[in-house]
Structure formats: C-alpha cells, structure tokens
CSV table of N, CA and C in Angstrom, one decimal:
chain,number,residue,atom,x,y,z
I,2,MET,N,87.4,96.1,3.2
I,2,MET,CA,87.1,97.2,4.1
I,2,MET,C,86.2,96.8,5.2
I,3,ASN,N,85.3,95.9,4.9
I,3,ASN,CA,84.4,95.4,6.0
I,3,ASN,C,85.2,94.6,7.0
I,4,TRP,N,86.2,93.8,6.6
I,4,TRP,CA,87.0,93.0,7.5
I,4,TRP,C,87.7,93.9,8.5
I,5,LYS,N,88.3,95.0,8.0
I,5,LYS,CA,89.0,96.0,8.8
I,5,LYS,C,88.1,96.6,9.9
I,6,ARG,N,86.9,96.9,9.4
I,6,ARG,CA,85.9,97.5,10.3
I,6,ARG,C,85.5,96.5,11.4
I,7,VAL,N,85.3,95.2,11.0
I,7,VAL,CA,84.9,94.2,12.0
I,7,VAL,C,86.0,94.0,13.0
I,8,VAL,N,87.2,93.8,12.5
I,8,VAL,CA,88.4,93.6,13.4
I,8,VAL,C,88.5,94.8,14.3
I,9,LEU,N,88.4,96.0,13.9
I,9,LEU,CA,88.5,97.2,14.7
I,9,LEU,C,87.4,97.2,15.8
I,10,HIS,N,86.2,96.8,15.5
I,10,HIS,CA,85.1,96.7,16.5
I,10,HIS,C,85.4,95.6,17.5
I,11,VAL,N,85.9,94.5,17.0
I,11,VAL,CA,86.2,93.4,17.9
I,11,VAL,C,87.3,93.8,18.9
I,12,VAL,N,88.3,94.3,18.4
I,12,VAL,CA,89.5,94.8,19.2
I,12,VAL,C,89.0,95.9,20.2
I,13,SER,N,88.2,96.8,19.8
I,13,SER,CA,87.7,97.8,20.6
I,13,SER,C,86.8,97.2,21.7
I,14,LEU,N,86.0,96.2,21.4
I,14,LEU,CA,85.1,95.6,22.3
I,14,LEU,C,85.9,94.8,23.4
I,15,LEU,N,87.0,94.1,22.9
I,15,LEU,CA,87.8,93.4,23.8
I,15,LEU,C,88.5,94.3,24.8
I,16,CYS,N,89.0,95.4,24.3
I,16,CYS,CA,89.7,96.4,25.1
I,16,CYS,C,88.7,96.9,26.2
I,17,LEU,N,87.5,97.2,25.8
I,17,LEU,CA,86.5,97.7,26.7
I,17,LEU,C,86.2,96.6,27.8
I,18,VAL,N,86.0,95.4,27.4
I,18,VAL,CA,85.8,94.3,28.4
I,18,VAL,C,86.9,94.2,29.4
I,19,LEU,N,88.1,94.2,28.9
I,19,LEU,CA,89.3,94.1,29.7
I,19,LEU,C,89.4,95.2,30.7
I,20,TRP,N,89.1,96.4,30.2
I,20,TRP,CA,89.2,97.6,31.0
I,20,TRP,C,88.1,97.6,32.2
I,21,VAL,N,86.9,97.2,31.8
I,21,VAL,CA,85.8,97.0,32.8
I,21,VAL,C,86.2,96.0,33.9
I,22,GLU,N,86.7,94.9,33.4
I,22,GLU,CA,87.1,93.8,34.4
I,22,GLU,C,88.2,94.3,35.3
I,23,LYS,N,89.2,94.9,34.8
I,23,LYS,CA,90.3,95.4,35.6
I,23,LYS,C,89.8,96.5,36.6
I,24,THR,N,89.0,97.4,36.1
I,24,THR,CA,88.5,98.5,37.0
I,24,THR,C,87.6,97.9,38.1
I,25,THR,N,86.8,96.9,37.8
I,25,THR,CA,85.9,96.3,38.7
I,25,THR,C,86.7,95.6,39.8
I,26,HIS,N,87.7,94.8,39.4
I,26,HIS,CA,88.6,94.1,40.3
I,26,HIS,C,89.3,95.0,41.2
I,27,ALA,N,89.9,96.1,40.7
I,27,ALA,CA,90.6,97.1,41.5
I,27,ALA,C,89.7,97.8,42.5
I,28,ALA,N,88.4,98.1,42.1
I,28,ALA,CA,87.5,98.7,43.0
I,28,ALA,C,87.1,97.8,44.1
I,29,GLU,N,86.9,96.5,43.8
I,29,GLU,CA,86.5,95.5,44.8
I,29,GLU,C,87.7,95.4,45.8
I,30,SER,N,88.9,95.2,45.4
I,30,SER,CA,90.0,95.0,46.3
I,30,SER,C,90.3,96.3,47.1
I,31,GLN,N,90.1,97.4,46.5
I,31,GLN,CA,90.4,98.7,47.3
I,31,GLN,C,89.3,99.0,48.3
I,32,GLY,N,88.1,98.5,48.0
I,32,GLY,CA,86.9,98.9,48.8
I,32,GLY,C,86.7,98.0,50.0
I,33,GLU,N,87.3,96.8,50.1
I,33,GLU,CA,87.1,95.9,51.1
I,33,GLU,C,87.7,96.4,52.4
I,34,GLN,N,86.9,96.4,53.5
I,34,GLN,CA,87.4,96.9,54.8
I,34,GLN,C,87.2,95.9,55.8
I,35,VAL,N,88.0,96.0,56.8
I,35,VAL,CA,87.9,95.1,58.0
I,35,VAL,C,87.7,96.0,59.2
I,36,LEU,N,86.8,95.6,60.1
I,36,LEU,CA,86.6,96.3,61.4
I,36,LEU,C,87.1,95.4,62.5
I,37,VAL,N,88.2,95.8,63.1
I,37,VAL,CA,88.6,95.0,64.3
I,37,VAL,C,88.0,95.7,65.5
I,38,ILE,N,87.0,95.1,66.0
I,38,ILE,CA,86.2,95.7,67.1
I,38,ILE,C,87.1,95.9,68.3
I,39,GLY,N,87.8,94.8,68.7
I,39,GLY,CA,88.7,95.0,69.8
I,39,GLY,C,89.3,93.6,70.2
I,40,VAL,N,90.5,93.7,70.9
I,40,VAL,CA,91.1,92.6,71.5
I,40,VAL,C,90.9,92.8,73.0
I,41,VAL,N,90.0,92.0,73.6
I,41,VAL,CA,89.7,92.1,75.0
I,41,VAL,C,90.7,91.2,75.8
I,42,ARG,N,91.4,91.8,76.7
I,42,ARG,CA,92.4,91.1,77.5
I,42,ARG,C,91.9,91.2,78.9
I,43,GLY,N,91.5,90.0,79.4
I,43,GLY,CA,90.9,90.0,80.8
I,43,GLY,C,89.5,90.6,80.6
I,44,HIS,N,89.3,91.8,81.2
I,44,HIS,CA,87.9,92.4,81.1
I,44,HIS,C,88.0,93.8,80.5
I,45,ALA,N,89.1,94.1,79.8
I,45,ALA,CA,89.3,95.4,79.2
I,45,ALA,C,89.9,95.3,77.8
I,46,ILE,N,89.7,96.3,77.0
I,46,ILE,CA,90.3,96.3,75.7
I,46,ILE,C,91.8,96.6,75.8
I,47,ASP,N,92.5,95.9,75.0
I,47,ASP,CA,94.0,96.2,74.9
I,47,ASP,C,94.1,97.0,73.6
I,48,PRO,N,94.3,98.3,73.7
I,48,PRO,CA,94.4,99.1,72.5
I,48,PRO,C,95.5,98.8,71.6
I,49,ARG,N,96.6,98.5,72.2
I,49,ARG,CA,97.9,98.2,71.4
I,49,ARG,C,97.6,96.9,70.5
I,50,LEU,N,97.1,95.8,71.1
I,50,LEU,CA,96.9,94.6,70.4
I,50,LEU,C,95.8,94.8,69.4
I,51,THR,N,94.8,95.6,69.7
I,51,THR,CA,93.7,95.9,68.7
I,51,THR,C,94.3,96.6,67.5
I,52,LYS,N,95.1,97.6,67.7
I,52,LYS,CA,95.7,98.4,66.6
I,52,LYS,C,96.6,97.5,65.8
I,53,GLU,N,97.4,96.6,66.5
I,53,GLU,CA,98.4,95.8,65.7
I,53,GLU,C,97.6,94.7,64.9
I,54,LEU,N,96.5,94.2,65.4
I,54,LEU,CA,95.7,93.2,64.7
I,54,LEU,C,95.1,93.9,63.4
I,55,SER,N,94.6,95.1,63.6
I,55,SER,CA,94.1,95.9,62.5
I,55,SER,C,95.1,96.1,61.4
I,56,GLU,N,96.3,96.5,61.8
I,56,GLU,CA,97.4,96.7,60.9
I,56,GLU,C,97.9,95.4,60.2
I,57,HIS,N,97.8,94.3,61.0
I,57,HIS,CA,98.1,93.0,60.4
I,57,HIS,C,97.2,92.7,59.2
I,58,PHE,N,95.9,92.9,59.3
I,58,PHE,CA,95.0,92.7,58.2
I,58,PHE,C,95.4,93.5,57.0
I,59,ALA,N,95.7,94.7,57.2
I,59,ALA,CA,96.1,95.6,56.1
I,59,ALA,C,97.4,95.1,55.4
I,60,ARG,N,98.4,94.7,56.2
I,60,ARG,CA,99.6,94.2,55.6
I,60,ARG,C,99.4,92.8,54.9
I,61,SER,N,98.7,91.9,55.6
I,61,SER,CA,98.7,90.5,55.1
I,61,SER,C,97.7,90.3,54.0
I,62,SER,N,96.5,91.0,54.1
I,62,SER,CA,95.4,90.7,53.2
I,62,SER,C,95.0,91.8,52.3
I,63,GLY,N,95.5,93.0,52.6
I,63,GLY,CA,95.1,94.2,51.8
I,63,GLY,C,93.8,94.8,52.3
I,64,LEU,N,93.2,94.2,53.3
I,64,LEU,CA,91.9,94.8,53.8
I,64,LEU,C,92.2,96.1,54.5
I,65,GLN,N,91.5,97.1,54.2
I,65,GLN,CA,91.7,98.4,54.8
I,65,GLN,C,91.0,98.5,56.1
I,66,PRO,N,91.6,99.1,57.2
I,66,PRO,CA,90.9,99.2,58.5
I,66,PRO,C,89.7,100.2,58.3
I,67,ALA,N,88.5,99.8,58.8
I,67,ALA,CA,87.4,100.7,58.8
I,67,ALA,C,87.5,101.7,59.8
I,68,ALA,N,87.2,102.9,59.4
I,68,ALA,CA,87.2,104.1,60.3
I,68,ALA,C,85.9,104.2,61.1
I,69,LEU,N,85.9,103.9,62.3
I,69,LEU,CA,84.7,104.0,63.1
I,69,LEU,C,85.1,104.1,64.6
I,70,ASN,N,84.7,105.2,65.2
I,70,ASN,CA,85.0,105.4,66.6
I,70,ASN,C,84.0,104.6,67.4
I,71,LEU,N,84.5,103.7,68.2
I,71,LEU,CA,83.6,102.8,68.9
I,71,LEU,C,83.7,103.2,70.4
I,72,SER,N,82.6,103.0,71.1
I,72,SER,CA,82.6,103.3,72.5
I,72,SER,C,83.2,102.1,73.2
I,73,ALA,N,83.5,102.2,74.5
I,73,ALA,CA,84.1,101.1,75.3
I,73,ALA,C,83.2,99.9,75.3
I,74,THR,N,81.9,100.2,75.4
I,74,THR,CA,80.9,99.1,75.4
I,74,THR,C,80.9,98.4,74.1
I,75,GLU,N,80.9,99.1,73.0
I,75,GLU,CA,80.9,98.5,71.6
I,75,GLU,C,82.1,97.7,71.4
I,76,ARG,N,83.3,98.1,71.9
I,76,ARG,CA,84.5,97.4,71.7
I,76,ARG,C,84.5,96.0,72.4
I,77,LEU,N,83.6,95.8,73.4
I,77,LEU,CA,83.5,94.5,74.0
I,77,LEU,C,82.6,93.5,73.3
I,78,CYS,N,82.0,94.0,72.2
I,78,CYS,CA,81.1,93.2,71.3
I,78,CYS,C,81.8,91.9,70.9
I,79,GLY,N,81.1,90.8,71.0
I,79,GLY,CA,81.7,89.5,70.5
I,79,GLY,C,80.7,88.6,69.9
I,80,ASP,N,79.4,88.9,69.9
I,80,ASP,CA,78.4,88.0,69.3
I,80,ASP,C,78.1,88.4,67.9
I,81,ALA,N,77.6,87.5,67.0
I,81,ALA,CA,77.4,87.7,65.6
I,81,ALA,C,76.5,88.9,65.3
I,82,GLY,N,75.4,89.0,66.1
I,82,GLY,CA,74.4,90.1,65.8
I,82,GLY,C,75.0,91.5,66.1
I,83,CYS,N,75.7,91.6,67.2
I,83,CYS,CA,76.4,92.9,67.5
I,83,CYS,C,77.5,93.2,66.5
I,84,MET,N,78.3,92.2,66.1
I,84,MET,CA,79.3,92.4,65.1
I,84,MET,C,78.8,92.8,63.8
I,85,ASP,N,77.7,92.2,63.4
I,85,ASP,CA,77.0,92.6,62.1
I,85,ASP,C,76.6,94.0,62.1
I,86,GLY,N,76.0,94.4,63.2
I,86,GLY,CA,75.5,95.8,63.4
I,86,GLY,C,76.6,96.8,63.3
I,87,LEU,N,77.7,96.5,64.0
I,87,LEU,CA,78.9,97.4,63.9
I,87,LEU,C,79.5,97.4,62.6
I,88,GLY,N,79.6,96.3,61.9
I,88,GLY,CA,80.1,96.2,60.6
I,88,GLY,C,79.3,96.9,59.6
I,89,SER,N,78.0,96.9,59.7
I,89,SER,CA,77.1,97.6,58.8
I,89,SER,C,77.3,99.1,59.0
I,90,LYS,N,77.4,99.5,60.3
I,90,LYS,CA,77.6,100.9,60.6
I,90,LYS,C,78.9,101.5,60.1
I,91,ALA,N,80.0,100.6,60.0
I,91,ALA,CA,81.3,101.0,59.5
I,91,ALA,C,81.4,100.8,58.0
I,92,GLY,N,80.5,100.0,57.4
I,92,GLY,CA,80.7,99.7,56.0
I,92,GLY,C,81.8,98.7,55.8
I,93,ALA,N,82.0,97.8,56.8
I,93,ALA,CA,83.1,96.8,56.7
I,93,ALA,C,82.5,95.5,56.2
I,94,GLN,N,83.3,94.8,55.4
I,94,GLN,CA,82.9,93.5,54.9
I,94,GLN,C,83.3,92.4,55.9
I,95,ILE,N,84.4,92.6,56.6
I,95,ILE,CA,84.9,91.7,57.6
I,95,ILE,C,84.9,92.3,58.9
I,96,VAL,N,84.4,91.6,60.0
I,96,VAL,CA,84.4,92.2,61.3
I,96,VAL,C,85.1,91.1,62.2
I,97,VAL,N,86.0,91.6,63.1
I,97,VAL,CA,86.8,90.7,63.9
I,97,VAL,C,86.7,91.1,65.4
I,98,SER,N,86.7,90.2,66.2
I,98,SER,CA,86.7,90.4,67.7
I,98,SER,C,87.6,89.3,68.3
I,99,ALA,N,88.4,89.6,69.3
I,99,ALA,CA,89.2,88.6,70.0
I,99,ALA,C,89.2,88.8,71.5
I,100,ALA,N,89.3,87.7,72.2
I,100,ALA,CA,89.4,87.7,73.6
I,100,ALA,C,90.6,86.9,74.1
I,101,ILE,N,91.3,87.4,75.1
I,101,ILE,CA,92.5,86.7,75.6
I,101,ILE,C,92.3,86.6,77.1
I,102,GLN,N,92.4,85.3,77.5
I,102,GLN,CA,92.3,85.0,79.0
I,102,GLN,C,93.6,84.5,79.4
I,103,GLN,N,94.1,85.0,80.5
I,103,GLN,CA,95.4,84.6,81.0
I,103,GLN,C,95.2,83.6,82.2
I,104,SER,N,95.8,82.4,82.1
I,104,SER,CA,95.6,81.4,83.2
I,104,SER,C,96.8,81.4,84.1
I,105,THR,N,98.0,81.7,83.6
I,105,THR,CA,99.2,81.8,84.5
I,105,THR,C,100.0,83.0,83.8
I,106,PRO,N,101.0,83.4,84.5
I,106,PRO,CA,101.7,84.6,83.9
I,106,PRO,C,102.2,84.4,82.5
I,107,ALA,N,102.4,83.2,82.0
I,107,ALA,CA,102.9,83.1,80.6
I,107,ALA,C,102.0,82.2,79.7
I,108,VAL,N,100.8,81.9,80.2
I,108,VAL,CA,99.9,81.0,79.4
I,108,VAL,C,98.6,81.8,79.2
I,109,PHE,N,98.3,81.9,77.8
I,109,PHE,CA,97.1,82.7,77.4
I,109,PHE,C,96.2,81.8,76.5
I,110,PHE,N,94.9,82.0,76.7
I,110,PHE,CA,94.0,81.3,75.8
I,110,PHE,C,93.3,82.3,75.0
I,111,ILE,N,93.4,82.2,73.7
I,111,ILE,CA,92.8,83.2,72.7
I,111,ILE,C,91.6,82.6,72.0
I,112,THR,N,90.6,83.4,71.9
I,112,THR,CA,89.4,83.1,71.1
I,112,THR,C,89.2,84.3,70.2
I,113,MET,N,89.0,83.9,68.9
I,113,MET,CA,88.8,85.0,67.9
I,113,MET,C,87.6,84.6,67.1
I,114,ALA,N,86.8,85.7,66.8
I,114,ALA,CA,85.6,85.5,66.0
I,114,ALA,C,85.7,86.4,64.8
I,115,LEU,N,85.4,85.9,63.6
I,115,LEU,CA,85.4,86.7,62.4
I,115,LEU,C,84.1,86.5,61.7
I,116,LEU,N,83.5,87.6,61.3
I,116,LEU,CA,82.2,87.6,60.6
I,116,LEU,C,82.4,88.1,59.2
I,117,ASP,N,82.2,87.3,58.2
I,117,ASP,CA,82.2,87.7,56.8
I,117,ASP,C,80.8,88.2,56.4
I,118,ARG,N,80.6,89.5,56.4
I,118,ARG,CA,79.3,90.0,56.2
I,118,ARG,C,78.8,89.8,54.7
I,119,ILE,N,79.7,89.6,53.8
I,119,ILE,CA,79.3,89.4,52.4
I,119,ILE,C,78.6,88.1,52.3
I,120,ARG,N,79.1,87.1,52.9
I,120,ARG,CA,78.6,85.7,52.8
I,120,ARG,C,77.7,85.4,54.0
I,121,SER,N,77.6,86.3,55.0
I,121,SER,CA,76.8,86.1,56.2
I,121,SER,C,77.3,84.9,56.9
I,122,SER,N,78.7,84.8,57.0
I,122,SER,CA,79.3,83.6,57.6
I,122,SER,C,80.1,83.9,58.8
I,123,PRO,N,79.7,83.4,60.0
I,123,PRO,CA,80.6,83.6,61.1
I,123,PRO,C,81.6,82.5,61.3
I,124,PHE,N,82.8,82.8,61.7
I,124,PHE,CA,83.8,81.8,62.0
I,124,PHE,C,84.4,82.1,63.3
I,125,GLN,N,84.9,81.0,64.0
I,125,GLN,CA,85.5,81.2,65.3
I,125,GLN,C,86.6,80.2,65.5
I,126,ASP,N,87.7,80.5,66.1
I,126,ASP,CA,88.7,79.6,66.4
I,126,ASP,C,89.4,80.0,67.7
I,127,LYS,N,90.1,79.0,68.2
I,127,LYS,CA,90.8,79.2,69.5
I,127,LYS,C,92.2,78.8,69.4
I,128,ALA,N,93.1,79.3,70.3
I,128,ALA,CA,94.5,79.0,70.3
I,128,ALA,C,95.0,79.1,71.7
I,129,LEU,N,96.0,78.3,72.0
I,129,LEU,CA,96.7,78.4,73.3
I,129,LEU,C,98.1,78.9,73.1
I,130,CYS,N,98.5,79.9,73.9
I,130,CYS,CA,99.8,80.4,73.8
I,130,CYS,C,100.5,80.1,75.1
I,131,ASP,N,101.4,79.1,75.1
I,131,ASP,CA,102.1,78.7,76.3
I,131,ASP,C,103.5,79.3,76.3
I,132,GLN,N,103.9,79.7,77.4
I,132,GLN,CA,105.2,80.4,77.6
I,132,GLN,C,105.2,81.6,76.6
I,133,CYS,N,104.2,82.4,76.7
I,133,CYS,CA,103.9,83.4,75.7
I,133,CYS,C,104.4,84.8,76.2
I,134,SER,N,105.3,85.4,75.4
I,134,SER,CA,105.7,86.8,75.5
I,134,SER,C,104.7,87.7,74.8
I,135,GLN,N,104.9,89.0,74.9
I,135,GLN,CA,104.1,89.9,74.2
I,135,GLN,C,104.2,89.7,72.7
I,136,ASP,N,105.4,89.5,72.2
I,136,ASP,CA,105.6,89.3,70.8
I,136,ASP,C,105.0,88.0,70.3
I,137,ALA,N,105.1,87.0,71.1
I,137,ALA,CA,104.5,85.7,70.8
I,137,ALA,C,103.0,85.8,70.8
I,138,LEU,N,102.4,86.6,71.7
I,138,LEU,CA,101.0,86.8,71.7
I,138,LEU,C,100.5,87.5,70.5
I,139,GLN,N,101.2,88.5,70.0
I,139,GLN,CA,100.9,89.2,68.8
I,139,GLN,C,101.0,88.3,67.6
I,140,ALA,N,102.0,87.4,67.6
I,140,ALA,CA,102.1,86.5,66.5
I,140,ALA,C,101.0,85.5,66.5
I,141,LYS,N,100.6,85.0,67.6
I,141,LYS,CA,99.4,84.1,67.7
I,141,LYS,C,98.2,84.7,67.2
I,142,LEU,N,97.9,86.0,67.6
I,142,LEU,CA,96.7,86.7,67.1
I,142,LEU,C,96.8,86.8,65.6
I,143,ALA,N,97.9,87.1,65.0
I,143,ALA,CA,98.1,87.3,63.6
I,143,ALA,C,97.8,85.9,62.9
I,144,ASP,N,98.4,84.8,63.4
I,144,ASP,CA,98.2,83.5,62.9
I,144,ASP,C,96.7,83.1,62.9
I,145,LEU,N,96.1,83.3,64.0
I,145,LEU,CA,94.7,83.0,64.1
I,145,LEU,C,93.8,83.8,63.2
I,146,ALA,N,94.1,85.1,63.0
I,146,ALA,CA,93.4,85.9,62.1
I,146,ALA,C,93.6,85.4,60.6
I,147,ASP,N,94.8,85.1,60.3
I,147,ASP,CA,95.1,84.5,58.9
I,147,ASP,C,94.3,83.2,58.7
I,148,LYS,N,94.3,82.4,59.7
I,148,LYS,CA,93.6,81.1,59.6
I,148,LYS,C,92.1,81.3,59.4
I,149,LEU,N,91.5,82.2,60.1
I,149,LEU,CA,90.1,82.5,60.0
I,149,LEU,C,89.8,83.2,58.7
I,150,LEU,N,90.6,84.1,58.2
I,150,LEU,CA,90.4,84.7,56.9
I,150,LEU,C,90.4,83.7,55.8
I,151,GLN,N,91.3,82.7,55.9
I,151,GLN,CA,91.3,81.7,54.8
I,151,GLN,C,90.1,80.9,54.7
I,152,GLN,N,89.4,80.7,55.9
I,152,GLN,CA,88.2,79.9,55.9
I,152,GLN,C,87.1,80.6,55.1
C-alpha cells in the first residue's frame, strides 16, 4: 500500500512539474512583443514598410506587434536610449528601427537597429539593395530583420 501511495505522489508531482513548465513556456512565447518604431525612407516614415516589417516579425518569429501610438517624432527614433524608452513604454521586449537611403532610382542602402531589452543588447546591420523594386526592398528588410533577430 505504501508503494502505491509513493508512486501516486511521484506521478502527481511529475504531472504538476510538466504542467508548470508547459504553462510557463506558453506564457513566455505569447507575451513577447516587438515594437517596430518605423522604417524611415529618406526623411519621412514609410507607413506601408513599417506595417509590413511588423507583420513579418509576427509571421516569422511569433513576436506580437506592440500596440503603441507613436508620434511622428517618436517614429524617427533610432538611438538605443530612445528605443529603450519607447520599448519600455510599449512593454516590448524587442524594439526595431530601420532607415532607407536611396542613392539612385533603383539602389537603396538599408540600416536596421534592433534592441533586445531583455538582454540589454543592441544590434545593428546594413544591407545594399541594388536594382531594387518595392518587393525586393520588402524582402531585404525582412532578411535583415531575421538576421538581427538570430543574433
């Protein structure tokens, strides 16, 4: 009878541990948010590219877009201190900002910054998009975002 009771307690304890682990993991993955501050094209925000980059994070990494209405000035934020402040305000773990400079009609230079607020780690990368269409530009932004997120 004692063995049955011990086995029952062990099985119950194992079930409880597995349930807590599963619940914690699910809560962590559902709660992670990304704040895409903006994609600056020239000297202004490109709302379409900003939205598409935010949606890319949700599709590719499961990060949920943080809901925060940003002013035009806030959307131009690109330094780590500003990004951290906006990320804190939005409750986002990951904060992203991108800038696109056009040198000729089909050549774009992209700079993207990603701040991992959990590890207090800033990352930055650059890419050149030569003979770039709108679709190719979106793809380059997505590739750069994936590369930074993997770091």
